[in-house]
Amino acid sequence: MTKRTKLLLGGGLIIVALAYLINSGIREASVYYITPSELKAKGKAVSDQSFRLGGMVVPGSLHWEPQTLKLTFRLTDGKEEVAVEHIGSPPDLFKEGAGAVVEGKCTADGPFRSSMIMAKHSEEYTPPKDGEGSAKHIHRPLAAPQGVQ
Amino acid sequence: MIATLGRFSLWLALALAVYGAVVSILGARRQRASLIESGQGAVVSVFGLSTFAVLLMEAGLVGRDFSLEYVARNGSTDTPLFFEIIALWGALEGSILLWIWLLALMSLIAVWLERKRQRELIPYVTAILLCISAFFLFLAAVPASPFTTIFPPPPDGRGPNPLLQNHPLMAVHPPGLYAGYVGWSIPYAFGMAALITGRLGETWIRTVRRWSLASWGFLTIGIIVGGRWSYAVLGWGGYWAWDPVENASLLPWLTGTAFLHTVMIQERRKMLKFWNVALVILTFALTIFGTFLTRSGILSSVHTFSNSSVGPLFLIFIGVILLISFALLVYRSDRLQAEGDLDSLVSRESAFLVNNLLLLGFAFSVLLGTLFPLLSEAVRGVKVSVGEPFFNTVNIPIGLALIFLMAIGPLIAWRHASLESLRRTFAVPLYLALLGTGISWFFGVRGLYPLLAFALSLFTVTTVFQEFGRGVIARRRNTGEGYLMALSKLTSRGRRRYGGLIVHLGVAFLVVGITASSFFKLEQEVTLKQGESLQLGRYQVRFDELSAWQEPHRFVVQGNFTIFNANQKVGEMRPAKRFYPSEQQPIGTVDIRSTMREDLYLVLSSFTQDGTSATVKALVRPLVMWIWVGGWVMVLGSLIAIWPDRRRAVVAEATSEYAVWQPGRS
């Protein structure tokens, strides 16, 4: 083998390894954005998958119990409502009538169990347009997945 | 008055920038020195006018001239003077103004320093820098004018975003990043000038070496201080969230790092010429892309403090840059042939090649992960995000491989490293790294990634110390100097080499800090009544009481906590919530107790109105301090590498650098 072939072979190996890493990373880490209507339409078949659910916090639905840190509320997209449960105090900009995105899983019969809340800082009473919150208001749960942060 | 003068100076600067670019090119084509000098005059004038514009803006901010829309939105009567001054870069229009000023300043310095040494290149360098200035001046003159007025002026302004007036680091983070971004314009301008003139020898590379190092250093400061700000202000206990804008600042840093390494191959072995120009173009384009992501609001991020209409203009600008630059690069590719060849796969050259591949792979995966929601929506019609897990899955292994290369790269011989030299260089560090891994295991460190990260960092640290140690001993043997003298002479005789090693040392500290604080953090959130405590790690945190008071521009509620370590009182901590009249919701202020060993981090999440109970979030993050220490060591290293060499005029630098001590050939 010439040096050039060896070099190309080595480089090729690294690129294949990178491609493999990226591919498996995307597969493991993909989280779909959905609206409450889409979640209802999907039914219960999706109970083990993580989603990012975006909507507006329904006025009057927000309850927080400081002793147990249990936060419950409903998210709406104007058509459907989904009950959400979260353990932890509400993030600074999280409030009724404002947009929020939660990441978590559906439970079989109970509420959507959120592991992360992203409050959207918006004065207008609409669900966040792009279904994404801003990192400054991310509320991380206690059992956050470990890794570089 | 301010508005009229400001607008006038920006328009005039824009006109002069365009004029200067045109006459510089004409002057170069027609060999007319007077035209070229006129172009350089334009650089001076643009700098003068943009300085004037910045001073006007500051006068408006400090004088609280609310007839200026920017001041009304970002200043207020109650805002402390310091935060009023730095409100210049608190929003889009002001930051563009800062960008313009920094670019004008750097253009001036670069053109001034090189106007005699690089006669052929300098007219084109001038023209390119003025074109970039013209783009930003156009933004500031038309769609994002900082000097827009409102009538009638409001009695008071809204004040800066509370998150931006919560911490003095805001004075450092944006200007540092911007200086890092803007700085890459200079290497880009020289690279393009070299392509245009066809003078693609090593001259342009040597000229831009210091500029790229300095820009890299500023970018490093910007990124690290940004992380520190996020940690100290945002209250989630982290310093890096793989937020789109954070990623955007990392991208040019990664490609810039790649460039700083392959430049050495081109200087010594005359290889990778095409690659180096491509890296400079890419890095510059990524700096513009970073500004675009920060300011366009296309991806929601911690930095979308203001959305605006300048996004499409940035995209067009990036498109034009990439198109023209790569077209020129391909056109000139026949002059970019390598004159040297790779001798062996076990050599510094190939270590650098692999390092480049990995750095670009890192950058690519970060770019992909950042744009993934947009891409998947465009291609598949569904919005999918890949968050932190993606970046961790992909980038931790790449990062570990990079640390390994970082340890061996500077010590492995050029051309071909013999087995014997490898053994001599790496035996001790390898044993120490293994020993360190054993010790970490003994102290309870588990998991492949943390163990590898610690081992490789230790490996790096030992190679750096060994290298300094051997150099000092060799000097002492030859010259009989004292240890300190030998160390300082050694460093100053090979600033780039030893500066680079110190940067590597900083990276190793940084990696240790990131690893320990990410993998071994403790977290707890509880509601406490007065007098109750929570236990976290070694610490007990007792909630004593709430206190509240009014400040001129905000209302503060503070939780008072006493901290015990094994029943021994070690201090008090006071996280708070601040209520700004301009915001509907309070802004939390964390309190951090930092030691070299670990940080205790307290956030007041919530409280009852009567003050009898408070919900507090507590984190213990080990070795966080080493991240900031590592950052400053990196900056110190780049300063050493940049520092001008007094003997530069007499001795060619390349020969002086390796005179005393040659790696792998002791």
XYZ file of C-alpha atoms in Angstrom, chain A residues 2-4 6-7 10-12 14-15 18 21-34 52 64-69 87-95 103 120-123 125 129-149, chain B residues 161 163 234 236 238-243 298-302 305 342-345 353-354 357-358 361 364-365 368 372-373 380 382-390 392-394 396-398 514 518-519 521 523-527 529 577 583-588 605-606 615 617 621:
136
model
C 1.274 3.443 -0.829
C 1.229 6.198 1.753
C -1.507 7.930 -0.161
C -3.098 4.477 3.664
C -3.885 8.118 4.248
C -7.406 6.307 7.471
C -9.329 9.452 6.579
C -12.146 7.355 5.150
C -12.600 8.484 10.448
C -15.319 9.898 8.206
C -18.188 10.283 12.281
C -21.887 8.729 15.325
C -24.030 11.442 13.765
C -26.548 8.954 12.446
C -26.979 7.163 15.746
C -27.049 10.510 17.547
C -29.926 11.716 15.426
C -31.767 8.468 15.833
C -31.454 8.468 19.608
C -32.036 12.120 20.199
C -34.832 13.026 17.818
C -37.738 14.592 19.574
C -40.836 15.451 17.555
C -42.740 18.648 18.047
C -46.444 18.131 18.289
C -42.097 18.291 22.631
C -48.696 24.152 42.097
C -48.208 22.337 45.346
C -45.016 23.682 47.002
C -44.642 20.807 49.445
C -44.621 18.066 46.826
C -43.376 20.360 44.027
C -42.317 17.886 39.269
C -40.517 21.108 40.114
C -41.281 24.767 40.615
C -42.643 26.726 37.664
C -39.909 28.551 35.713
C -39.758 32.331 35.965
C -41.684 33.193 32.828
C -44.160 30.357 33.003
C -47.722 31.521 33.573
C -40.759 17.787 26.758
C -41.942 31.201 25.961
C -41.562 34.856 26.693
C -44.447 36.307 24.769
C -46.809 39.088 25.613
C -51.689 35.242 23.985
C -45.191 29.933 16.571
C -42.249 27.654 16.029
C -43.016 25.324 18.867
C -39.779 26.139 20.593
C -39.012 27.840 23.838
C -35.958 29.772 24.700
C -33.184 28.220 26.666
C -33.037 30.933 29.276
C -36.323 29.750 30.688
C -35.666 26.080 30.486
C -36.636 24.422 33.655
C -34.662 21.335 34.230
C -35.996 18.505 36.342
C -34.091 16.970 39.210
C -33.350 13.737 37.444
C -31.831 15.433 34.430
C -30.076 13.121 32.018
C -26.412 13.308 32.739
C -23.934 14.584 30.261
C -22.131 17.704 29.303
C -24.185 20.748 30.069
C -33.456 43.573 29.367
C -31.043 39.566 32.134
C -29.678 32.226 34.080
C -30.321 26.646 35.646
C -25.287 25.089 33.681
C -22.922 26.975 31.432
C -23.555 25.448 28.048
C -26.937 24.392 26.696
C -26.113 23.689 23.038
C -28.243 26.707 22.343
C -34.661 32.170 12.958
C -33.979 29.696 15.741
C -35.247 30.521 19.194
C -32.439 30.959 21.553
C -31.365 32.570 24.726
C -33.596 39.524 22.713
C 3.611 13.358 3.714
C 6.552 11.182 4.705
C 5.059 8.954 7.323
C 1.764 8.263 8.975
C -4.497 16.124 9.530
C -6.535 13.873 11.783
C -10.744 16.073 10.176
C -12.078 15.703 13.710
C -16.457 16.749 11.917
C -20.297 19.781 11.003
C -22.224 17.850 13.638
C -26.280 19.887 11.646
C -31.833 20.133 12.307
C -35.300 21.496 13.155
C -39.642 15.837 5.653
C -42.022 17.419 10.370
C -40.397 19.461 13.016
C -37.840 17.419 14.881
C -35.284 18.711 17.295
C -32.169 16.973 18.446
C -31.186 18.480 21.730
C -28.412 17.932 24.148
C -28.404 14.120 23.798
C -27.420 14.429 20.153
C -23.320 14.622 23.684
C -23.540 11.370 21.738
C -21.587 12.759 18.820
C -17.974 13.558 23.487
C -16.156 10.818 21.511
C -14.808 13.365 19.021
C -16.595 20.124 32.334
C -21.411 17.377 34.310
C -21.072 13.796 35.394
C -23.249 17.015 39.975
C -29.213 18.481 42.533
C -32.133 18.937 44.850
C -35.236 21.091 44.936
C -37.379 21.363 48.039
C -39.729 23.708 49.825
C -40.139 26.340 56.165
C -35.719 37.313 42.875
C -41.128 42.870 33.036
C -44.214 40.975 34.051
C -42.242 38.198 35.675
C -39.414 38.263 38.213
C -35.821 37.509 37.316
C -33.989 35.139 39.610
C -37.399 29.195 42.933
C -40.422 30.473 44.739
C -38.708 26.715 47.521
C -33.056 24.605 44.243
C -21.116 20.990 40.862
